[in-house]
Amino acid sequence: MGLCPTVYRFTRKTKCLLLLALCLCVLAWVAAFISGTVKPFELVPTQVQKWERMGSEVEAGLNTEPGGLYTPTELLQTKEKEEEELPKAPCPKKSPLLRGPLPLSFEPALTLGRVEGENGAVSGGQYQPADCVAQQSVAVLIPHRNREKHLLYLLHHLHPFLQRQQLHYAIYIIHQAGEETFNRAKLLNIGYLEALKDYSWDCFIFHDVDLVPENDHNLYTCDQQPKHLVVGRNSTGYKLRYKGYFGGVTALSRQQFLKVNGFPNSYWGWGGEDDDLRKRVELQRMSVVRPPAAIGRYTMVFHQRDNGNEVNKDRMRLLSKTSDMWKKDGLNSCTYQTLSVERPPLYINVTVNIGKPPSTH
Ligand code: BGC
């Protein structure tokens, strides 16, 4: 009696009212549970439940709870990031983007700004396909001096051409500083050595600045054997100049070029260095392959012979010594001074001092 005296003081009427109120409460809770508004024992949502709910709201296109743990936009971004990080599949062996022969244009009013605008996906001279892993990583090496307009036309055509081939690539301009006689072969050796400081490229394209490819089936990739890409050009009626011609544009893998010790460094002025490279290839028991004539077609941008690139009168004598010289004169003896390396959007510009031909020492 003394334990709970108030209970005993309730009248019978009060007791009935209290019981009725309790029944109503229970009924209301059961109704809420059946309608799904309330789950038994989980009246406060956990963080995981909040994320799950927001995820389904995002999928359903609802925009609720802006002040929640993640906004729907953040959730979408997180999802995109996860998708980006998924490993990409290799690009197909044959790119579906190839278009075959295309008309070329050489507009006098073309500007570098316009070419940059058309190639927004290229950065620091490099590009890789967004949605697949390229079959090869390719460094295009272009020896250069005083040919700005030719370079612009080449960049204009080469960037979309290489992108249609779904390559991971970079374009290196190797610029000979000063007024000494031009040395194409030595600049190409330097391009190879400098490009390898950036990345372990699979394949190197040794490319004259005045030759523009006409057909994107002419693949800028390396094969089992060194490849000569210029079967014909407009200026010679699209005919191969001679059986052993290996000039203009060639493709050698990193290993193939190393095996022949690169180009000779001793050819100053025009001519002979490409024949020397072919001899080196043959001395290593490799052979030259070419695309079909209908594909290996180029347009040569017209120009006069440059000052400082006169015909090399010594080339025949040098060529008669290739088999003795190839081991001593090449990548392993290429000395130069790098003056600058610049990386504007569309190419890597390596400016070098390569010295002078021996006769003018
Ligand atoms: C030269 C090569 C040149 C070829 C085609 C040859 O006589 O030695 O360097 O590429 O002619 O012009």
mmCIF file of C-alpha atoms and ligand atoms in Angstrom:
data_model
loop_
_atom_site.group_PDB
_atom_site.id
_atom_site.type_symbol
_atom_site.label_atom_id
_atom_site.label_comp_id
_atom_site.label_asym_id
_atom_site.label_seq_id
_atom_site.Cartn_x
_atom_site.Cartn_y
_atom_site.Cartn_z
ATOM 1 C CA MET A 1 0.000 0.000 0.000
ATOM 2 C CA GLY A 2 2.777 2.405 0.967
ATOM 3 C CA LEU A 3 4.740 1.601 -2.306
ATOM 4 C CA CYS A 4 2.360 3.337 -4.668
ATOM 5 C CA PRO A 5 -0.333 5.111 -2.868
ATOM 6 C CA THR A 6 -1.350 7.495 -5.793
ATOM 7 C CA VAL A 7 -2.423 4.590 -8.051
ATOM 8 C CA TYR A 8 -4.859 3.548 -5.400
ATOM 9 C CA ARG A 9 -6.120 7.094 -5.231
ATOM 10 C CA PHE A 10 -7.213 7.079 -9.033
ATOM 11 C CA THR A 11 -10.928 6.790 -9.459
ATOM 12 C CA ARG A 12 -12.317 4.095 -11.683
ATOM 13 C CA LYS A 13 -13.187 6.724 -14.342
ATOM 14 C CA THR A 14 -9.590 8.035 -14.502
ATOM 15 C CA LYS A 15 -8.256 4.520 -14.878
ATOM 16 C CA CYS A 16 -10.571 3.933 -17.875
ATOM 17 C CA LEU A 17 -9.457 7.176 -19.547
ATOM 18 C CA LEU A 18 -5.761 6.313 -19.100
ATOM 19 C CA LEU A 19 -6.302 2.879 -20.634
ATOM 20 C CA LEU A 20 -8.145 4.390 -23.569
ATOM 21 C CA ALA A 21 -5.320 6.889 -24.222
ATOM 22 C CA LEU A 22 -2.743 4.072 -24.161
ATOM 23 C CA CYS A 23 -4.788 2.024 -26.647
ATOM 24 C CA LEU A 24 -5.036 5.025 -29.001
ATOM 25 C CA CYS A 25 -1.244 5.518 -28.866
ATOM 26 C CA VAL A 26 -0.577 1.884 -29.718
ATOM 27 C CA LEU A 27 -3.094 2.017 -32.570
ATOM 28 C CA ALA A 28 -1.501 5.185 -34.043
ATOM 29 C CA TRP A 29 1.996 3.603 -33.927
ATOM 30 C CA VAL A 30 0.756 0.376 -35.606
ATOM 31 C CA ALA A 31 -0.913 2.448 -38.364
ATOM 32 C CA ALA A 32 2.305 4.430 -38.981
ATOM 33 C CA PHE A 33 4.361 1.220 -39.141
ATOM 34 C CA ILE A 34 2.001 -0.368 -41.709
ATOM 35 C CA SER A 35 2.057 2.745 -43.913
ATOM 36 C CA GLY A 36 5.952 2.603 -43.933
ATOM 37 C CA THR A 37 6.543 6.008 -42.356
ATOM 38 C CA VAL A 38 8.232 4.455 -39.359
ATOM 39 C CA LYS A 39 10.461 1.391 -38.991
ATOM 40 C CA PRO A 40 10.502 -0.322 -35.635
ATOM 41 C CA PHE A 41 13.725 0.358 -33.711
ATOM 42 C CA GLU A 42 15.224 2.594 -36.454
ATOM 43 C CA LEU A 43 13.511 5.877 -35.966
ATOM 44 C CA VAL A 44 16.749 7.921 -36.567
ATOM 45 C CA PRO A 45 18.418 7.228 -39.981
ATOM 46 C CA THR A 46 22.116 6.276 -39.878
ATOM 47 C CA GLN A 47 24.709 8.020 -42.166
ATOM 48 C CA VAL A 48 24.825 5.016 -44.508
ATOM 49 C CA GLN A 49 21.040 5.126 -44.857
ATOM 50 C CA LYS A 50 21.226 8.854 -45.635
ATOM 51 C CA TRP A 51 23.789 8.231 -48.467
ATOM 52 C CA GLU A 52 21.749 5.331 -49.816
ATOM 53 C CA ARG A 53 18.637 7.433 -49.827
ATOM 54 C CA MET A 54 20.379 10.358 -51.520
ATOM 55 C CA GLY A 55 21.833 8.003 -54.120
ATOM 56 C CA SER A 56 18.394 6.709 -55.031
ATOM 57 C CA GLU A 57 17.039 10.245 -55.067
ATOM 58 C CA VAL A 58 19.809 11.287 -57.494
ATOM 59 C CA GLU A 59 19.009 8.335 -59.723
ATOM 60 C CA ALA A 60 15.321 9.239 -59.553
ATOM 61 C CA GLY A 61 16.149 12.835 -60.493
ATOM 62 C CA LEU A 62 15.017 14.281 -57.165
ATOM 63 C CA ASN A 63 16.966 17.078 -55.555
ATOM 64 C CA THR A 64 16.395 16.835 -51.843
ATOM 65 C CA GLU A 65 18.352 17.642 -48.763
ATOM 66 C CA PRO A 66 20.775 20.273 -50.103
ATOM 67 C CA GLY A 67 22.387 20.628 -46.707
ATOM 68 C CA GLY A 68 22.952 16.866 -46.278
ATOM 69 C CA LEU A 69 26.233 15.041 -46.055
ATOM 70 C CA TYR A 70 26.682 15.030 -49.858
ATOM 71 C CA THR A 71 24.729 17.165 -52.293
ATOM 72 C CA PRO A 72 23.416 15.192 -55.305
ATOM 73 C CA THR A 73 25.978 16.971 -57.572
ATOM 74 C CA GLU A 74 28.813 15.859 -55.303
ATOM 75 C CA LEU A 75 27.471 12.353 -55.383
ATOM 76 C CA LEU A 76 27.409 12.392 -59.191
ATOM 77 C CA GLN A 77 30.978 13.729 -59.286
ATOM 78 C CA THR A 78 32.099 10.958 -56.922
ATOM 79 C CA LYS A 79 30.492 8.414 -59.219
ATOM 80 C CA GLU A 80 32.169 9.962 -62.316
ATOM 81 C CA LYS A 81 35.553 9.864 -60.556
ATOM 82 C CA GLU A 82 35.098 6.180 -59.796
ATOM 83 C CA GLU A 83 34.231 5.565 -63.456
ATOM 84 C CA GLU A 84 37.306 7.576 -64.614
ATOM 85 C CA GLU A 85 39.547 5.444 -62.478
ATOM 86 C CA LEU A 86 38.265 2.206 -63.994
ATOM 87 C CA PRO A 87 40.996 0.619 -66.182
ATOM 88 C CA LYS A 88 40.512 1.555 -69.866
ATOM 89 C CA ALA A 89 40.322 -1.111 -72.582
ATOM 90 C CA PRO A 90 43.015 -1.120 -75.295
ATOM 91 C CA CYS A 91 42.126 0.893 -78.408
ATOM 92 C CA PRO A 92 41.125 -1.335 -81.351
ATOM 93 C CA LYS A 93 43.891 -2.545 -83.695
ATOM 94 C CA LYS A 94 42.261 -0.500 -86.458
ATOM 95 C CA SER A 95 40.917 2.869 -85.380
ATOM 96 C CA PRO A 96 37.234 3.409 -86.284
ATOM 97 C CA LEU A 97 38.008 7.133 -86.740
ATOM 98 C CA LEU A 98 40.137 6.774 -89.906
ATOM 99 C CA ARG A 99 38.823 8.603 -92.954
ATOM 100 C CA GLY A 100 41.245 7.685 -95.757
ATOM 101 C CA PRO A 101 42.390 10.327 -98.262
ATOM 102 C CA LEU A 102 41.378 13.835 -97.229
ATOM 103 C CA PRO A 103 41.890 17.129 -99.052
ATOM 104 C CA LEU A 104 44.656 19.236 -97.467
ATOM 105 C CA SER A 105 44.506 22.986 -97.029
ATOM 106 C CA PHE A 106 47.369 25.477 -96.858
ATOM 107 C CA GLU A 107 45.659 28.765 -96.057
ATOM 108 C CA PRO A 108 48.012 31.738 -96.006
ATOM 109 C CA ALA A 109 45.974 33.258 -93.126
ATOM 110 C CA LEU A 110 46.257 30.200 -90.829
ATOM 111 C CA THR A 111 47.405 31.065 -87.293
ATOM 112 C CA LEU A 112 48.861 29.041 -84.427
ATOM 113 C CA GLY A 113 46.005 30.287 -82.200
ATOM 114 C CA ARG A 114 43.471 28.713 -84.557
ATOM 115 C CA VAL A 115 45.330 25.383 -84.640
ATOM 116 C CA GLU A 116 45.518 25.454 -80.827
ATOM 117 C CA GLY A 117 41.769 26.138 -80.656
ATOM 118 C CA GLU A 118 41.077 23.141 -82.900
ATOM 119 C CA ASN A 119 43.212 20.824 -80.726
ATOM 120 C CA GLY A 120 42.064 21.523 -77.190
ATOM 121 C CA ALA A 121 42.844 17.969 -76.036
ATOM 122 C CA VAL A 122 46.581 18.412 -76.738
ATOM 123 C CA SER A 123 48.576 19.696 -73.802
ATOM 124 C CA GLY A 124 52.321 20.364 -73.595
ATOM 125 C CA GLY A 125 52.676 18.793 -77.075
ATOM 126 C CA GLN A 126 51.142 15.502 -75.904
ATOM 127 C CA TYR A 127 47.853 13.709 -76.460
ATOM 128 C CA GLN A 128 46.258 10.443 -75.506
ATOM 129 C CA PRO A 129 42.841 9.027 -76.379
ATOM 130 C CA ALA A 130 40.243 9.712 -73.673
ATOM 131 C CA ASP A 131 38.417 6.396 -73.746
ATOM 132 C CA CYS A 132 40.982 3.694 -74.576
ATOM 133 C CA VAL A 133 44.660 2.833 -74.122
ATOM 134 C CA ALA A 134 46.622 3.507 -77.331
ATOM 135 C CA GLN A 135 48.288 0.573 -79.063
ATOM 136 C CA GLN A 136 51.591 2.493 -79.180
ATOM 137 C CA SER A 137 53.177 5.597 -77.641
ATOM 138 C CA VAL A 138 54.799 7.551 -80.427
ATOM 139 C CA ALA A 139 57.231 10.493 -80.455
ATOM 140 C CA VAL A 140 57.205 12.504 -83.698
ATOM 141 C CA LEU A 141 60.574 14.259 -84.181
ATOM 142 C CA ILE A 142 60.792 17.241 -86.542
ATOM 143 C CA PRO A 143 64.169 18.930 -87.195
ATOM 144 C CA HIS A 144 63.671 22.630 -87.714
ATOM 145 C CA ARG A 145 65.173 26.014 -88.492
ATOM 146 C CA ASN A 146 63.471 29.038 -90.096
ATOM 147 C CA ARG A 147 60.465 27.124 -91.443
ATOM 148 C CA GLU A 148 57.693 28.508 -89.232
ATOM 149 C CA LYS A 149 54.998 28.472 -91.910
ATOM 150 C CA HIS A 150 55.742 24.859 -92.910
ATOM 151 C CA LEU A 151 55.663 23.880 -89.266
ATOM 152 C CA LEU A 152 52.268 25.502 -88.810
ATOM 153 C CA TYR A 153 50.790 23.656 -91.820
ATOM 154 C CA LEU A 154 52.249 20.375 -90.589
ATOM 155 C CA LEU A 155 50.880 20.839 -87.037
ATOM 156 C CA HIS A 156 47.500 21.781 -88.487
ATOM 157 C CA HIS A 157 47.235 18.454 -90.319
ATOM 158 C CA LEU A 158 49.272 16.158 -88.100
ATOM 159 C CA HIS A 159 47.409 16.642 -84.798
ATOM 160 C CA PRO A 160 43.952 15.560 -86.040
ATOM 161 C CA PHE A 161 45.610 12.873 -88.219
ATOM 162 C CA LEU A 162 47.352 11.300 -85.192
ATOM 163 C CA GLN A 163 44.232 11.646 -83.027
ATOM 164 C CA ARG A 164 42.186 9.786 -85.652
ATOM 165 C CA GLN A 165 44.778 7.008 -85.382
ATOM 166 C CA GLN A 166 44.043 6.846 -81.606
ATOM 167 C CA LEU A 167 47.709 7.157 -80.659
ATOM 168 C CA HIS A 168 49.340 8.362 -77.502
ATOM 169 C CA TYR A 169 51.779 10.806 -79.061
ATOM 170 C CA ALA A 170 53.956 13.858 -78.608
ATOM 171 C CA ILE A 171 55.436 16.200 -81.228
ATOM 172 C CA TYR A 172 59.026 17.338 -80.666
ATOM 173 C CA ILE A 173 60.533 20.197 -82.669
ATOM 174 C CA ILE A 174 64.320 20.085 -82.525
ATOM 175 C CA HIS A 175 65.481 23.528 -83.369
ATOM 176 C CA GLN A 176 69.079 24.114 -84.457
ATOM 177 C CA ALA A 177 70.301 27.400 -82.933
ATOM 178 C CA GLY A 178 72.730 29.671 -84.805
ATOM 179 C CA GLU A 179 73.663 29.945 -88.486
ATOM 180 C CA GLU A 180 76.006 26.990 -88.959
ATOM 181 C CA THR A 181 75.297 24.394 -91.647
ATOM 182 C CA PHE A 182 72.135 22.419 -90.919
ATOM 183 C CA ASN A 183 72.509 18.854 -89.647
ATOM 184 C CA ARG A 184 69.186 16.981 -89.912
ATOM 185 C CA ALA A 185 70.561 13.632 -88.733
ATOM 186 C CA LYS A 186 72.189 14.980 -85.586
ATOM 187 C CA LEU A 187 69.004 16.895 -84.681
ATOM 188 C CA LEU A 188 67.042 13.642 -85.000
ATOM 189 C CA ASN A 189 69.491 11.815 -82.707
ATOM 190 C CA ILE A 190 69.034 14.632 -80.187
ATOM 191 C CA GLY A 191 65.251 14.398 -80.533
ATOM 192 C CA TYR A 192 65.397 10.686 -79.701
ATOM 193 C CA LEU A 193 67.638 11.250 -76.652
ATOM 194 C CA GLU A 194 65.631 14.211 -75.360
ATOM 195 C CA ALA A 195 62.200 12.592 -75.882
ATOM 196 C CA LEU A 196 63.300 9.556 -73.859
ATOM 197 C CA LYS A 197 63.887 11.872 -70.903
ATOM 198 C CA ASP A 198 60.118 12.527 -70.898
ATOM 199 C CA TYR A 199 58.735 9.037 -71.525
ATOM 200 C CA SER A 200 59.755 5.591 -72.702
ATOM 201 C CA TRP A 201 58.257 5.986 -76.202
ATOM 202 C CA ASP A 202 57.686 2.752 -78.153
ATOM 203 C CA CYS A 203 58.090 4.288 -81.555
ATOM 204 C CA PHE A 204 59.821 7.273 -83.202
ATOM 205 C CA ILE A 205 58.725 9.035 -86.380
ATOM 206 C CA PHE A 206 61.574 10.969 -88.037
ATOM 207 C CA HIS A 207 59.678 13.647 -89.941
ATOM 208 C CA ASP A 208 60.663 16.389 -92.402
ATOM 209 C CA VAL A 209 58.872 19.670 -91.729
ATOM 210 C CA ASP A 210 57.694 20.168 -95.328
ATOM 211 C CA LEU A 211 55.898 16.833 -95.877
ATOM 212 C CA VAL A 212 52.194 16.515 -95.059
ATOM 213 C CA PRO A 213 50.529 13.059 -95.113
ATOM 214 C CA GLU A 214 47.460 12.781 -97.344
ATOM 215 C CA ASN A 215 45.883 9.556 -96.074
ATOM 216 C CA ASP A 216 45.338 8.604 -92.427
ATOM 217 C CA HIS A 217 45.596 4.888 -93.222
ATOM 218 C CA ASN A 218 49.336 5.618 -93.349
ATOM 219 C CA LEU A 219 49.874 4.580 -89.745
ATOM 220 C CA TYR A 220 52.414 6.437 -87.625
ATOM 221 C CA THR A 221 53.261 3.297 -85.683
ATOM 222 C CA CYS A 222 56.259 0.959 -85.666
ATOM 223 C CA ASP A 223 56.343 -2.504 -87.184
ATOM 224 C CA GLN A 224 58.598 -5.541 -86.824
ATOM 225 C CA GLN A 225 60.929 -3.870 -89.364
ATOM 226 C CA PRO A 226 61.869 -0.182 -89.878
ATOM 227 C CA LYS A 227 59.201 1.541 -91.963
ATOM 228 C CA HIS A 228 59.522 4.139 -94.722
ATOM 229 C CA LEU A 229 56.291 6.110 -95.001
ATOM 230 C CA VAL A 230 56.882 8.359 -98.033
ATOM 231 C CA VAL A 231 56.255 6.099 -100.981
ATOM 232 C CA GLY A 232 55.395 9.077 -103.168
ATOM 233 C CA ARG A 233 54.875 12.801 -103.058
ATOM 234 C CA ASN A 234 53.142 15.293 -105.310
ATOM 235 C CA SER A 235 56.450 16.848 -106.452
ATOM 236 C CA THR A 236 57.676 13.552 -107.943
ATOM 237 C CA GLY A 237 54.408 12.272 -109.402
ATOM 238 C CA TYR A 238 53.858 10.059 -106.337
ATOM 239 C CA LYS A 239 56.639 7.690 -107.442
ATOM 240 C CA LEU A 240 59.277 6.187 -105.149
ATOM 241 C CA ARG A 241 62.468 8.162 -105.897
ATOM 242 C CA TYR A 242 64.695 5.045 -106.009
ATOM 243 C CA LYS A 243 64.576 1.545 -104.599
ATOM 244 C CA GLY A 244 66.614 2.287 -101.473
ATOM 245 C CA TYR A 245 65.087 5.697 -100.765
ATOM 246 C CA PHE A 246 64.625 6.090 -96.996
ATOM 247 C CA GLY A 247 64.109 9.849 -96.666
ATOM 248 C CA GLY A 248 61.330 12.220 -95.633
ATOM 249 C CA VAL A 249 59.412 10.278 -92.991
ATOM 250 C CA THR A 250 60.502 7.016 -91.343
ATOM 251 C CA ALA A 251 59.300 4.994 -88.333
ATOM 252 C CA LEU A 252 61.717 3.017 -86.154
ATOM 253 C CA SER A 253 60.966 1.506 -82.775
ATOM 254 C CA ARG A 254 63.038 2.545 -79.777
ATOM 255 C CA GLN A 255 64.969 -0.731 -80.006
ATOM 256 C CA GLN A 256 65.446 -0.644 -83.797
ATOM 257 C CA PHE A 257 66.933 2.861 -83.638
ATOM 258 C CA LEU A 258 69.209 1.906 -80.742
ATOM 259 C CA LYS A 259 70.345 -1.218 -82.579
ATOM 260 C CA VAL A 260 71.662 0.846 -85.521
ATOM 261 C CA ASN A 261 73.206 3.430 -83.156
ATOM 262 C CA GLY A 262 70.871 6.056 -84.602
ATOM 263 C CA PHE A 263 71.820 8.388 -87.445
ATOM 264 C CA PRO A 264 75.414 9.433 -88.171
ATOM 265 C CA ASN A 265 76.270 12.870 -86.680
ATOM 266 C CA SER A 266 78.785 13.667 -89.405
ATOM 267 C CA TYR A 267 76.499 14.647 -92.318
ATOM 268 C CA TRP A 268 76.370 18.466 -92.505
ATOM 269 C CA GLY A 269 74.163 20.029 -95.211
ATOM 270 C CA TRP A 270 71.685 18.353 -97.559
ATOM 271 C CA GLY A 271 71.720 14.665 -98.483
ATOM 272 C CA GLY A 272 73.123 11.245 -97.672
ATOM 273 C CA GLU A 273 72.160 10.836 -93.985
ATOM 274 C CA ASP A 274 68.943 8.947 -94.849
ATOM 275 C CA ASP A 275 70.891 6.571 -97.140
ATOM 276 C CA ASP A 276 73.351 6.012 -94.283
ATOM 277 C CA LEU A 277 70.476 5.074 -91.947
ATOM 278 C CA ARG A 278 69.158 2.571 -94.514
ATOM 279 C CA LYS A 279 72.658 1.019 -94.752
ATOM 280 C CA ARG A 280 72.781 0.730 -90.949
ATOM 281 C CA VAL A 281 69.383 -0.999 -90.984
ATOM 282 C CA GLU A 282 70.603 -3.460 -93.613
ATOM 283 C CA LEU A 283 73.892 -4.061 -91.760
ATOM 284 C CA GLN A 284 71.784 -5.158 -88.778
ATOM 285 C CA ARG A 285 69.940 -7.629 -91.019
ATOM 286 C CA MET A 286 66.720 -5.679 -90.861
ATOM 287 C CA SER A 287 64.740 -4.682 -93.945
ATOM 288 C CA VAL A 288 62.653 -1.674 -94.912
ATOM 289 C CA VAL A 289 58.869 -2.009 -95.174
ATOM 290 C CA ARG A 290 56.473 0.474 -96.831
ATOM 291 C CA PRO A 291 52.702 1.036 -96.984
ATOM 292 C CA PRO A 292 50.953 0.530 -100.354
ATOM 293 C CA ALA A 293 51.560 3.355 -102.864
ATOM 294 C CA ALA A 294 47.931 4.565 -102.651
ATOM 295 C CA ILE A 295 48.401 5.161 -98.926
ATOM 296 C CA GLY A 296 51.989 6.393 -98.539
ATOM 297 C CA ARG A 297 51.230 9.700 -100.267
ATOM 298 C CA TYR A 298 52.481 13.133 -99.174
ATOM 299 C CA THR A 299 52.165 16.735 -100.266
ATOM 300 C CA MET A 300 55.427 18.642 -100.164
ATOM 301 C CA VAL A 301 55.031 22.324 -99.313
ATOM 302 C CA PHE A 302 57.023 24.162 -101.942
ATOM 303 C CA HIS A 303 60.234 25.959 -100.910
ATOM 304 C CA GLN A 304 63.654 26.970 -102.219
ATOM 305 C CA ARG A 305 66.744 25.276 -100.763
ATOM 306 C CA ASP A 306 67.504 27.052 -97.467
ATOM 307 C CA ASN A 307 70.628 29.034 -96.827
ATOM 308 C CA GLY A 308 72.827 26.947 -94.547
ATOM 309 C CA ASN A 309 71.581 23.644 -95.980
ATOM 310 C CA GLU A 310 73.684 23.404 -99.146
ATOM 311 C CA VAL A 311 74.255 20.008 -100.786
ATOM 312 C CA ASN A 312 76.730 17.953 -98.795
ATOM 313 C CA LYS A 313 79.534 17.296 -101.294
ATOM 314 C CA ASP A 314 81.167 14.852 -98.907
ATOM 315 C CA ARG A 315 78.177 12.531 -98.710
ATOM 316 C CA MET A 316 79.367 9.853 -101.159
ATOM 317 C CA ARG A 317 82.696 9.496 -99.349
ATOM 318 C CA LEU A 318 80.923 9.240 -95.986
ATOM 319 C CA LEU A 319 78.467 6.703 -97.394
ATOM 320 C CA SER A 320 81.322 4.444 -98.516
ATOM 321 C CA LYS A 321 82.434 4.174 -94.874
ATOM 322 C CA THR A 322 79.136 3.398 -93.135
ATOM 323 C CA SER A 323 80.089 -0.190 -92.313
ATOM 324 C CA ASP A 324 83.218 1.014 -90.457
ATOM 325 C CA MET A 325 81.682 4.077 -88.886
ATOM 326 C CA TRP A 326 78.205 3.090 -87.680
ATOM 327 C CA LYS A 327 79.409 1.825 -84.295
ATOM 328 C CA LYS A 328 81.457 4.949 -83.551
ATOM 329 C CA ASP A 329 79.327 7.683 -85.064
ATOM 330 C CA GLY A 330 75.746 7.817 -83.812
ATOM 331 C CA LEU A 331 73.679 7.989 -80.634
ATOM 332 C CA ASN A 332 76.698 6.973 -78.556
ATOM 333 C CA SER A 333 78.791 9.937 -79.787
ATOM 334 C CA CYS A 334 76.116 12.635 -80.058
ATOM 335 C CA THR A 335 77.306 15.684 -78.135
ATOM 336 C CA TYR A 336 75.267 18.909 -77.913
ATOM 337 C CA GLN A 337 74.182 21.634 -75.599
ATOM 338 C CA THR A 338 70.485 22.052 -74.780
ATOM 339 C CA LEU A 339 69.697 25.770 -74.737
ATOM 340 C CA SER A 340 66.003 25.514 -73.849
ATOM 341 C CA VAL A 341 63.024 23.160 -73.676
ATOM 342 C CA GLU A 342 59.665 24.903 -74.068
ATOM 343 C CA ARG A 343 56.243 23.310 -73.888
ATOM 344 C CA PRO A 344 53.593 25.431 -75.581
ATOM 345 C CA PRO A 345 50.262 23.607 -76.125
ATOM 346 C CA LEU A 346 50.975 21.922 -79.461
ATOM 347 C CA TYR A 347 54.644 20.814 -79.358
ATOM 348 C CA ILE A 348 57.792 20.479 -77.297
ATOM 349 C CA ASN A 349 60.431 22.843 -78.599
ATOM 350 C CA VAL A 350 63.995 21.753 -77.883
ATOM 351 C CA THR A 351 66.569 24.358 -78.943
ATOM 352 C CA VAL A 352 70.125 23.057 -79.211
ATOM 353 C CA ASN A 353 73.637 24.129 -80.028
ATOM 354 C CA ILE A 354 75.085 21.288 -82.100
ATOM 355 C CA GLY A 355 78.463 22.819 -82.960
ATOM 356 C CA LYS A 356 79.986 23.181 -86.451
ATOM 357 C CA PRO A 357 81.105 20.901 -89.257
ATOM 358 C CA PRO A 358 84.781 19.848 -88.779
ATOM 359 C CA SER A 359 86.100 21.754 -91.841
ATOM 360 C CA THR A 360 85.189 25.148 -90.333
ATOM 361 C CA HIS A 361 86.869 24.439 -86.974
HETATM 362 C C1 BGC B 1 70.281 11.843 -101.148
HETATM 363 C C2 BGC B 1 69.219 11.643 -100.114
HETATM 364 C C3 BGC B 1 67.930 12.232 -100.606
HETATM 365 C C4 BGC B 1 67.564 11.613 -101.944
HETATM 366 C C5 BGC B 1 66.294 12.125 -102.506
HETATM 367 C C6 BGC B 1 69.822 11.246 -102.467
HETATM 368 O O1 BGC B 1 70.779 11.493 -103.446
HETATM 369 O O2 BGC B 1 71.463 11.215 -100.736
HETATM 370 O O3 BGC B 1 69.589 12.235 -98.911
HETATM 371 O O4 BGC B 1 66.912 11.986 -99.682
HETATM 372 O O5 BGC B 1 68.608 11.845 -102.854
HETATM 373 O O6 BGC B 1 66.274 13.457 -102.703
#
